[in-house]
Short mmCIF file of C-alpha atoms and ligand atoms in Angstrom, two decimals:
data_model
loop_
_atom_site.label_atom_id
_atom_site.label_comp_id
_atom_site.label_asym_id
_atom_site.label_seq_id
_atom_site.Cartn_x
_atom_site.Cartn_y
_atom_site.Cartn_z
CA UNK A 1 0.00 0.00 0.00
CA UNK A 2 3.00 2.54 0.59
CA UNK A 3 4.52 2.52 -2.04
CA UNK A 4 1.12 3.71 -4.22
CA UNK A 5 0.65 6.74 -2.69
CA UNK A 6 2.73 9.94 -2.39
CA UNK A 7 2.19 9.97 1.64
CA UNK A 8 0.08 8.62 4.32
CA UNK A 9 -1.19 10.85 6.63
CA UNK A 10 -0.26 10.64 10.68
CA UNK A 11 -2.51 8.72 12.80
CA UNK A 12 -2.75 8.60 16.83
CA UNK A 13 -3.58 5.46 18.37
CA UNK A 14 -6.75 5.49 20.13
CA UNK A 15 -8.56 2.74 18.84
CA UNK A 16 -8.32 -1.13 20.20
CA UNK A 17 -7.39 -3.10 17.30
CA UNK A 18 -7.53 -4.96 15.41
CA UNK A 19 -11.05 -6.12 15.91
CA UNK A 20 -11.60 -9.51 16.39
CA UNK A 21 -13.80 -11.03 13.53
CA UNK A 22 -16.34 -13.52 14.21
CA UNK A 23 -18.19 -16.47 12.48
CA UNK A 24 -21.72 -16.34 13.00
CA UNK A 25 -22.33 -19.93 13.27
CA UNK A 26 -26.02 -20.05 13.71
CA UNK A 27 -27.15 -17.51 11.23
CA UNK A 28 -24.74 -19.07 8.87
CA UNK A 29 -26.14 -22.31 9.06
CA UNK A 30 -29.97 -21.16 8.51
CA UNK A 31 -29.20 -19.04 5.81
CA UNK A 32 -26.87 -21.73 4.02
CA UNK A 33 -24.19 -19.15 3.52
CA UNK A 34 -21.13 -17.85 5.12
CA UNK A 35 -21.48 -15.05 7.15
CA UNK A 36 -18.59 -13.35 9.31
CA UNK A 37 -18.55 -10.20 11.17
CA UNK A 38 -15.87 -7.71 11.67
CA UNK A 39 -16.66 -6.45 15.54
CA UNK A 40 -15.73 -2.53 14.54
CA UNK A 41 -18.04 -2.00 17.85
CA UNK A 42 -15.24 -3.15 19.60
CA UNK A 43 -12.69 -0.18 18.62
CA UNK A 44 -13.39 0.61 22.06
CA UNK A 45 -16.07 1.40 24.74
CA UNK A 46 -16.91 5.08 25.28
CA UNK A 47 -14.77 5.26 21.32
CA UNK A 48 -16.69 2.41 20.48
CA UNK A 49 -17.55 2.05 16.16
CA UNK A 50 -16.34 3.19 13.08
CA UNK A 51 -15.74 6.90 13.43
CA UNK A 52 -12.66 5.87 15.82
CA UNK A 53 -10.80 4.97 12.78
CA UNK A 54 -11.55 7.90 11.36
CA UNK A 55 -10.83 10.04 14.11
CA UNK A 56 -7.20 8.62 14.58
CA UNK A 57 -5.90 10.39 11.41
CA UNK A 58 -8.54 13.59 12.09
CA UNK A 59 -7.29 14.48 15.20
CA UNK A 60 -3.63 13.60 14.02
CA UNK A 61 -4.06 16.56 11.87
CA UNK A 62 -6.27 18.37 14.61
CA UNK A 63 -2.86 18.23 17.25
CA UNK A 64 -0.67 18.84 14.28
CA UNK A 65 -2.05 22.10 13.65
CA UNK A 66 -1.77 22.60 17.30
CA UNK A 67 -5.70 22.97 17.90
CA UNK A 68 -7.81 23.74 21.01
CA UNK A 69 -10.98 22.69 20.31
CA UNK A 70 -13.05 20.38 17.48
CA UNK A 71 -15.99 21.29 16.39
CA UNK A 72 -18.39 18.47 14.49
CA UNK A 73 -21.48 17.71 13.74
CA UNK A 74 -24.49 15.18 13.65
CA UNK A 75 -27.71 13.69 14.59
CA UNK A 76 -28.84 14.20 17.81
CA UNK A 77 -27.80 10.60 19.02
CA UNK A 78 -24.69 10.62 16.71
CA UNK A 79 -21.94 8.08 17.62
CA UNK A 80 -19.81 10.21 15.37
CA UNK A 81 -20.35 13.14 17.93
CA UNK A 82 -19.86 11.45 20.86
CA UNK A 83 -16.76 9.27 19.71
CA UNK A 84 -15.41 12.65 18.84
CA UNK A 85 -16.31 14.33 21.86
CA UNK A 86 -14.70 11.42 23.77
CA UNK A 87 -11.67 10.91 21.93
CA UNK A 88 -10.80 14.65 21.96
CA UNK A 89 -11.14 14.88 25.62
CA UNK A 90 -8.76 11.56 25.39
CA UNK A 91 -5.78 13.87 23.84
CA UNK A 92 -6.56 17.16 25.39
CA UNK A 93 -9.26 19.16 23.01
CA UNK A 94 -12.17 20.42 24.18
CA UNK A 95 -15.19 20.13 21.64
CA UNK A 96 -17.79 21.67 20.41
CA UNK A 97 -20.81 19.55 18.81
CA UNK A 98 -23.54 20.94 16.38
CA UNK A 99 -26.59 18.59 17.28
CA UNK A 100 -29.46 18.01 14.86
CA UNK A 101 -32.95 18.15 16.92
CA UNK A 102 -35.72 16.67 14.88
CA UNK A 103 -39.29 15.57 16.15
CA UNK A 104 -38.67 12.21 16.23
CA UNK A 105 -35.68 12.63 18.14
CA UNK A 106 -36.32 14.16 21.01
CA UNK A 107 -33.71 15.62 23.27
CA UNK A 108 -32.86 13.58 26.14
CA UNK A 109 -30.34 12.48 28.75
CA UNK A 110 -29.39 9.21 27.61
CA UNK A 111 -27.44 7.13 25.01
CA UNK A 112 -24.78 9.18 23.18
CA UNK A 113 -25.76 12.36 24.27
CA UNK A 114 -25.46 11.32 27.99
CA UNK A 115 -21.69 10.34 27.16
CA UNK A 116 -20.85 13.92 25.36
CA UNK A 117 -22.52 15.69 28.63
CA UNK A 118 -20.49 13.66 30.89
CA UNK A 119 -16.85 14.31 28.44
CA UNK A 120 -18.17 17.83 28.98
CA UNK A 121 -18.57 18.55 25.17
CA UNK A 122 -20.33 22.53 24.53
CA UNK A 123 -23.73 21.78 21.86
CA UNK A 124 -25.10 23.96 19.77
CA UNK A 125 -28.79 22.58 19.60
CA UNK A 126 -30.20 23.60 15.41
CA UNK A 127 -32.94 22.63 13.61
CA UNK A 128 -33.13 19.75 10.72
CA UNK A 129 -33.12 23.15 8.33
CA UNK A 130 -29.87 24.87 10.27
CA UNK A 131 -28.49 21.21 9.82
CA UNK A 132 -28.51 21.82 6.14
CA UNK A 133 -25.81 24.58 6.28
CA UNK A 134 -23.99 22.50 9.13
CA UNK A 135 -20.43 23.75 6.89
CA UNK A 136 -21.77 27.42 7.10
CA UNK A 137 -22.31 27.52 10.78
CA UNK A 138 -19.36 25.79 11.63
CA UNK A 139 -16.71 27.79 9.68
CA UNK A 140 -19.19 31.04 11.31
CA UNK A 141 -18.34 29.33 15.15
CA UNK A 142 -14.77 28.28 14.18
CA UNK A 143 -14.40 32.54 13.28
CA UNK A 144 -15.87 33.78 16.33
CA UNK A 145 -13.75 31.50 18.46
CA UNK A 146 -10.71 32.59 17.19
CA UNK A 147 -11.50 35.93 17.99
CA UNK A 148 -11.15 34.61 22.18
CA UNK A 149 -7.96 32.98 21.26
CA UNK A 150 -9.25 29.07 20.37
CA UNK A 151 -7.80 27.33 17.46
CA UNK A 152 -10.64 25.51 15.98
CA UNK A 153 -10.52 22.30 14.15
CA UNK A 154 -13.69 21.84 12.16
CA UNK A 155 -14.52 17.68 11.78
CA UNK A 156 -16.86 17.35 9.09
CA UNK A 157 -20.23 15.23 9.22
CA UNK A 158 -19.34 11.73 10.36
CA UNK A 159 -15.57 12.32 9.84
CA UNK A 160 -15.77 11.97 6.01
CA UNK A 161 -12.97 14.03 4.22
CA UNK A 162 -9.40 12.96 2.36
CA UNK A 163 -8.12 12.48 5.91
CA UNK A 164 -11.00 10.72 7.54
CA UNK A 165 -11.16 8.20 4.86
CA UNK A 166 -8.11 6.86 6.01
CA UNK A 167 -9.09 5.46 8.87
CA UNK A 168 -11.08 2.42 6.65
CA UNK A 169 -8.34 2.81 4.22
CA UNK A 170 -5.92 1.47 6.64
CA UNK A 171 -8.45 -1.14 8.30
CA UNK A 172 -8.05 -3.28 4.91
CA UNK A 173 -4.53 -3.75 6.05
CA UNK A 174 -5.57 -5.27 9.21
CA UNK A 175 -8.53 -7.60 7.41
CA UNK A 176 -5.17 -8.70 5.24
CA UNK A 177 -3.33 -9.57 8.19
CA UNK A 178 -5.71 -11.42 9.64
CA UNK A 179 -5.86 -14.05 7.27
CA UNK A 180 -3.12 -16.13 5.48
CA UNK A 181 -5.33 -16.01 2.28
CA UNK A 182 -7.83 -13.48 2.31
CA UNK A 183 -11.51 -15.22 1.83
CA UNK A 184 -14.08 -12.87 1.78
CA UNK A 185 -15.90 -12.36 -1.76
CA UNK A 186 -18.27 -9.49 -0.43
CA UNK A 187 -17.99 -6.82 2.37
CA UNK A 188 -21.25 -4.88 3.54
CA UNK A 189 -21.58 -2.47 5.19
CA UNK A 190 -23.78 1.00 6.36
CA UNK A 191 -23.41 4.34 4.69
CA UNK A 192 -24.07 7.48 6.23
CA UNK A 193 -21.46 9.63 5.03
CA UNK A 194 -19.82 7.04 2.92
CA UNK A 195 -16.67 7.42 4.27
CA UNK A 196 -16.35 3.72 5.70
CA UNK A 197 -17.34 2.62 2.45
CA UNK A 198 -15.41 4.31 0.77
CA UNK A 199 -11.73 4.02 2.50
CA UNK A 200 -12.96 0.05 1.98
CA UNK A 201 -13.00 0.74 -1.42
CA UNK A 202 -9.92 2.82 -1.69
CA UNK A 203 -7.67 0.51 0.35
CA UNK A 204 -8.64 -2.27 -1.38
CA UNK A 205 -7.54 -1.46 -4.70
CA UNK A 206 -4.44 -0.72 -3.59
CA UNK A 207 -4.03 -3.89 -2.07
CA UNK A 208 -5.02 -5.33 -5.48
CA UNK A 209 -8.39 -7.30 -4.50
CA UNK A 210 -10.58 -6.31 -6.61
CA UNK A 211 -12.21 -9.05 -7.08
CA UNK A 212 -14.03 -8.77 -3.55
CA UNK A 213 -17.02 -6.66 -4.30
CA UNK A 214 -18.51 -4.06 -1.56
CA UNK A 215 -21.81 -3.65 -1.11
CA UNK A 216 -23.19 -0.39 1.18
CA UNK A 217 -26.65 0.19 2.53
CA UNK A 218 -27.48 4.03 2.64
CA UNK A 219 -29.74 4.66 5.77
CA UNK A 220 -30.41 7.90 3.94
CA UNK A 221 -30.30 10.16 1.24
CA UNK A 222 -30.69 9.30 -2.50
CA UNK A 223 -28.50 6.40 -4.32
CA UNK A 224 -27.28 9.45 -6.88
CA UNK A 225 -25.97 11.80 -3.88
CA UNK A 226 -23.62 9.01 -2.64
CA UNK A 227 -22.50 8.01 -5.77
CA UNK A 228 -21.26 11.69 -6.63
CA UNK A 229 -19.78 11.80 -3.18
CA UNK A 230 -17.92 8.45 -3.48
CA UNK A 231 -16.75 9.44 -7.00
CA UNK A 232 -16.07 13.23 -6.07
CA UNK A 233 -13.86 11.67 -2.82
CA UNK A 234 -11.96 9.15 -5.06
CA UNK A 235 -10.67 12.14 -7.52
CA UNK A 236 -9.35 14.25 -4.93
CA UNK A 237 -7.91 11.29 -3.14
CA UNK A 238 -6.15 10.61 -6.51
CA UNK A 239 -4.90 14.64 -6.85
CA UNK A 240 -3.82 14.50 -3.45
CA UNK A 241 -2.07 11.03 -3.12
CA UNK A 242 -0.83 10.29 -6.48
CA UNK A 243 -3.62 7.14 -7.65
CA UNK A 244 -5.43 6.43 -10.70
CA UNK A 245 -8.23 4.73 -8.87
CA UNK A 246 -11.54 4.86 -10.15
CA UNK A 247 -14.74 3.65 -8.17
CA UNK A 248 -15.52 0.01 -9.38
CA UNK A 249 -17.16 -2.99 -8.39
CA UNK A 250 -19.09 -1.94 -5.41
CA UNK A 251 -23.26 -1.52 -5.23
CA UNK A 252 -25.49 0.78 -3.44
CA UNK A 253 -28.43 -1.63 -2.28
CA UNK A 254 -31.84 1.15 -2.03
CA UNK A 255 -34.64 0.13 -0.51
CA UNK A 256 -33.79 -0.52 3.24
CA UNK A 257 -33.95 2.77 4.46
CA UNK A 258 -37.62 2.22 5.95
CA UNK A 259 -39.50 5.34 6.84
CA UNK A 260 -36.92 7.85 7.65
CA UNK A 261 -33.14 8.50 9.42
CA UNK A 262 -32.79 6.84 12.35
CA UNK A 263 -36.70 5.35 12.10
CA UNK A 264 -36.80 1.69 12.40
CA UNK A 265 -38.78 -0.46 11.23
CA UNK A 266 -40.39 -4.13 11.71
CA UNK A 267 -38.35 -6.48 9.95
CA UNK A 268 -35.40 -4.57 10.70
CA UNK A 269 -36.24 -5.51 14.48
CA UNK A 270 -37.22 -8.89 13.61
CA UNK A 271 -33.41 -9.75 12.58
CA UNK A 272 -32.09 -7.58 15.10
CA UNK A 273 -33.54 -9.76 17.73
CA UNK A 274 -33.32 -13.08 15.29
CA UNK A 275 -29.69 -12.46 15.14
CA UNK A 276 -29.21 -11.63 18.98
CA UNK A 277 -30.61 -14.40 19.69
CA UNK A 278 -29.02 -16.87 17.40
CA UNK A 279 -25.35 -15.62 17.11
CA UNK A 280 -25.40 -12.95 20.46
CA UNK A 281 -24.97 -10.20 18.42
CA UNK A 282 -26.36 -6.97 19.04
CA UNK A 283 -27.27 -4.58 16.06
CA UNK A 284 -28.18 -1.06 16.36
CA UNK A 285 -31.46 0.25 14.91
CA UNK A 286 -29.85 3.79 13.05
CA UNK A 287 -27.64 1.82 10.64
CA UNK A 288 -26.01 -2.05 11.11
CA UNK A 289 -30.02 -3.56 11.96
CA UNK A 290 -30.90 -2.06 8.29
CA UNK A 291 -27.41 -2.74 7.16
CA UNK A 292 -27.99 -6.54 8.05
CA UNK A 293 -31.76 -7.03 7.14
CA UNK A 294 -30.90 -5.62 3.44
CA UNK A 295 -28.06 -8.50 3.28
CA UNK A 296 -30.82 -11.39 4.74
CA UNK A 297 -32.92 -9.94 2.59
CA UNK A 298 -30.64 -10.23 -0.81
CA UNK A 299 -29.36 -13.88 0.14
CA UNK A 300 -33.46 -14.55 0.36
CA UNK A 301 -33.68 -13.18 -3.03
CA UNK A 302 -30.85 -16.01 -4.19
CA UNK A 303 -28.63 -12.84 -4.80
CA UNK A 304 -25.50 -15.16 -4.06
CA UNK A 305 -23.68 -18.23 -4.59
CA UNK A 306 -23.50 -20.47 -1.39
CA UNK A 307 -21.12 -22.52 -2.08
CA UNK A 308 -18.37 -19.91 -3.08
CA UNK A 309 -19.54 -16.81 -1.96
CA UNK A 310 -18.24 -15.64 1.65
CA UNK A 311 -19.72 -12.70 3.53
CA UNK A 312 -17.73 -10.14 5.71
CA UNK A 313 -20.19 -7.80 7.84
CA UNK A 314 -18.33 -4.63 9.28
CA UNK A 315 -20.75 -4.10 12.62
CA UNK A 316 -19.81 -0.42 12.24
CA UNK A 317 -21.39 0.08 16.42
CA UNK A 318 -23.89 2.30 17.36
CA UNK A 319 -24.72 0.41 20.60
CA UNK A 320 -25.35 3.43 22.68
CA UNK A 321 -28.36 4.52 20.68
CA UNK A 322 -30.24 1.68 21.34
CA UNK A 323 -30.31 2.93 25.32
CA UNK A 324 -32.62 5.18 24.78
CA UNK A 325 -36.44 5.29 25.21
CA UNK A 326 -38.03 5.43 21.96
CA UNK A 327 -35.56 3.17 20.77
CA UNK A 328 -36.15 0.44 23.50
CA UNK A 329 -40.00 0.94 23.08
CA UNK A 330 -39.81 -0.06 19.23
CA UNK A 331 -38.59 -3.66 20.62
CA UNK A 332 -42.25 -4.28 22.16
CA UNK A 333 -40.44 -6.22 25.37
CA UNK A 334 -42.20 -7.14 28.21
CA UNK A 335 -40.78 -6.59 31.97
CA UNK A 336 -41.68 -10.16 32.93
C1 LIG B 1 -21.57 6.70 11.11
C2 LIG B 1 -21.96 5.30 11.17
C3 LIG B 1 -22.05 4.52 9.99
C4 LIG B 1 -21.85 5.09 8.63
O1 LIG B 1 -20.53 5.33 8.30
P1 LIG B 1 -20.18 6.41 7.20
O2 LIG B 1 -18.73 6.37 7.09
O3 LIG B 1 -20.68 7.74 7.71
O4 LIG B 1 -20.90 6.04 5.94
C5 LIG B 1 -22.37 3.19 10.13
N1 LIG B 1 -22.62 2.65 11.34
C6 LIG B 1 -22.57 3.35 12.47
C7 LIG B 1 -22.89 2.68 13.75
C8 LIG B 1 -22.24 4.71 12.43
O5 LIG B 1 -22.19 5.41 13.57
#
């Protein structure tokens, strides 16, 4: 992988790897296929998920430029936020997050948002409208902070940039090691920014295995607004590091959004608890329970081969969000 690109950015280590990865031996076997997970919600506890990854080459850069404070952005339960939040406290930056309030979402003390209070992150509480110039009102923060003498670091949405990237970029390396020969023939995963999917992408063209085809499940947005993102973040990546890389075999599965961001829906809890109870795995609702019912759903629809085909999940995390109360009250348990 070095020697393809001009430089690789600096990365801190605050993330607990690598991962372990897992056979799921039960689901496996009643769905006739191969299926493995990649336990990314085990980068760490309060760090826990993908943005970790992300966040070790971030808030590289962040130190390098001898910051005070990040700023970022996100849902109001974001695991992006709070890993950030954490992590920053972790190497000595104070943060600052921009939370998205929505209806749905009401604001309260629990899950991820509990964790930021308790790292002592600052919020900025905005609207699903403000949310849309998220950049705007960042860069406007980052500019009246300087003027008291901070040195802002702006993060953007769920850690996606040139730098970001790298985080998933670099996790292919540690998939390689972990295996004499490697055998996976597909990788799923969640998109929300598309940055996980990605630095998969990315990093494994440059180690040559192309042949293993990655398949992402927006939990959002349109199919045509991630493909322009994925192909507008391989170009620069190319400018800036020296690649001819070009976007290729890879799929963007629609259909398993449900009714909204962070909504879930019935038989995306069906294989959360399926799964929980047949592997002990634990899904979250926002992105790896959707992430997981669309690839159930394609092996249903004969969409592979079971006697080659082998199936590496990445369980991206997003555990915190389940402890919250209109998430626990979509799993219609009973006390006793
Ligand atoms: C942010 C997030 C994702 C999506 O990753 P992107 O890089 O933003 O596409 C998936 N799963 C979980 C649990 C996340 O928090």
């Amino acid at each position: 992988m070095e020697k393809k690109v001009k430089y690789i950015p600096e990365k801190l280590n605050l993330a607990n790897l690598p991962t372990p990865i897992i056979h799921c031996e039960e689901f496996s076997r009643k769905l006739g296929i191969q299926i493995d997970i990649k336990q990314d919600d085990m980068t760490g506890c309060l760090t826990s998920g993908n943005k970790i990854r992300k966040l070790e080459f971030l808030l590289a850069d962040a130190k390098k430029q001898n910051a005070t404070i990040v700023l970022t952005c996100g849902g109001f339960q974001s695991n992006h936020s709070r890993a950030t939040a954490v992590a920053a406290r972790q190497v000595g930056l104070k943060s600052l997050l921009f939370l998205r309030v929505t209806e749905h979402e009401k604001k309260v003390l629990a899950g991820n948002f509990l964790i930021d209070k308790l790292v002592g992150a600052q919020f900025e509480f905005i609207t699903a409208e403000q949310y849309q110039n998220r950049s705007k009102l960042m860069k406007k923060k980052a500019e009246e902070l300087k003027k008291i003498g901070e040195n802002p670091y702006i993060i953007p949405e769920g850690g996606t940039n040139l730098i970001g990237i790298w985080g998933y970029i670099h996790m292919f390396n540690e998939l390689v090691e972990q295996h004499k020969e490697f055998p996976y023939t597909h990788i799923y995963c969640a998109v929300g920014t598309i940055g996980t999917m990605t630095g998969l992408l990315i990093g494994r063209d440059l180690l040559d295995l192309n042949h293993v085809k990655i398949i992402g499940v927006p939990v959002c947005g349109k199919i045509s607004h991630f493909t322009s993102k994925m192909n507008r973040l391989v170009e620069e990546f190319n400018q800036e590091f020296g690649t001819d890389l070009k976007p290729q075999n890879y799929e963007l599965l629609d259909g398993y959004i449900g009714p909204g961001y962070s909504v879930p829906y019935k038989e995306e809890i069906d294989v959360i608890k399926d799964l929980a109870q047949s592997d002990g795995v634990i899904l979250d609702t926002c992105y790896t329970g959707k992430t997981f019912y669309a690839l159930v759903d394609q092996i249903k629809k004969n969409q592979f081969n079971s006697e080659k085909d082998k199936i590496l999940f990445i369980l991206t995390g997003g555990l915190f969000s389940l402890f919250t109360e209109n998430i626990i009250e979509q799993f219609g348990l009973e006390l006793n």
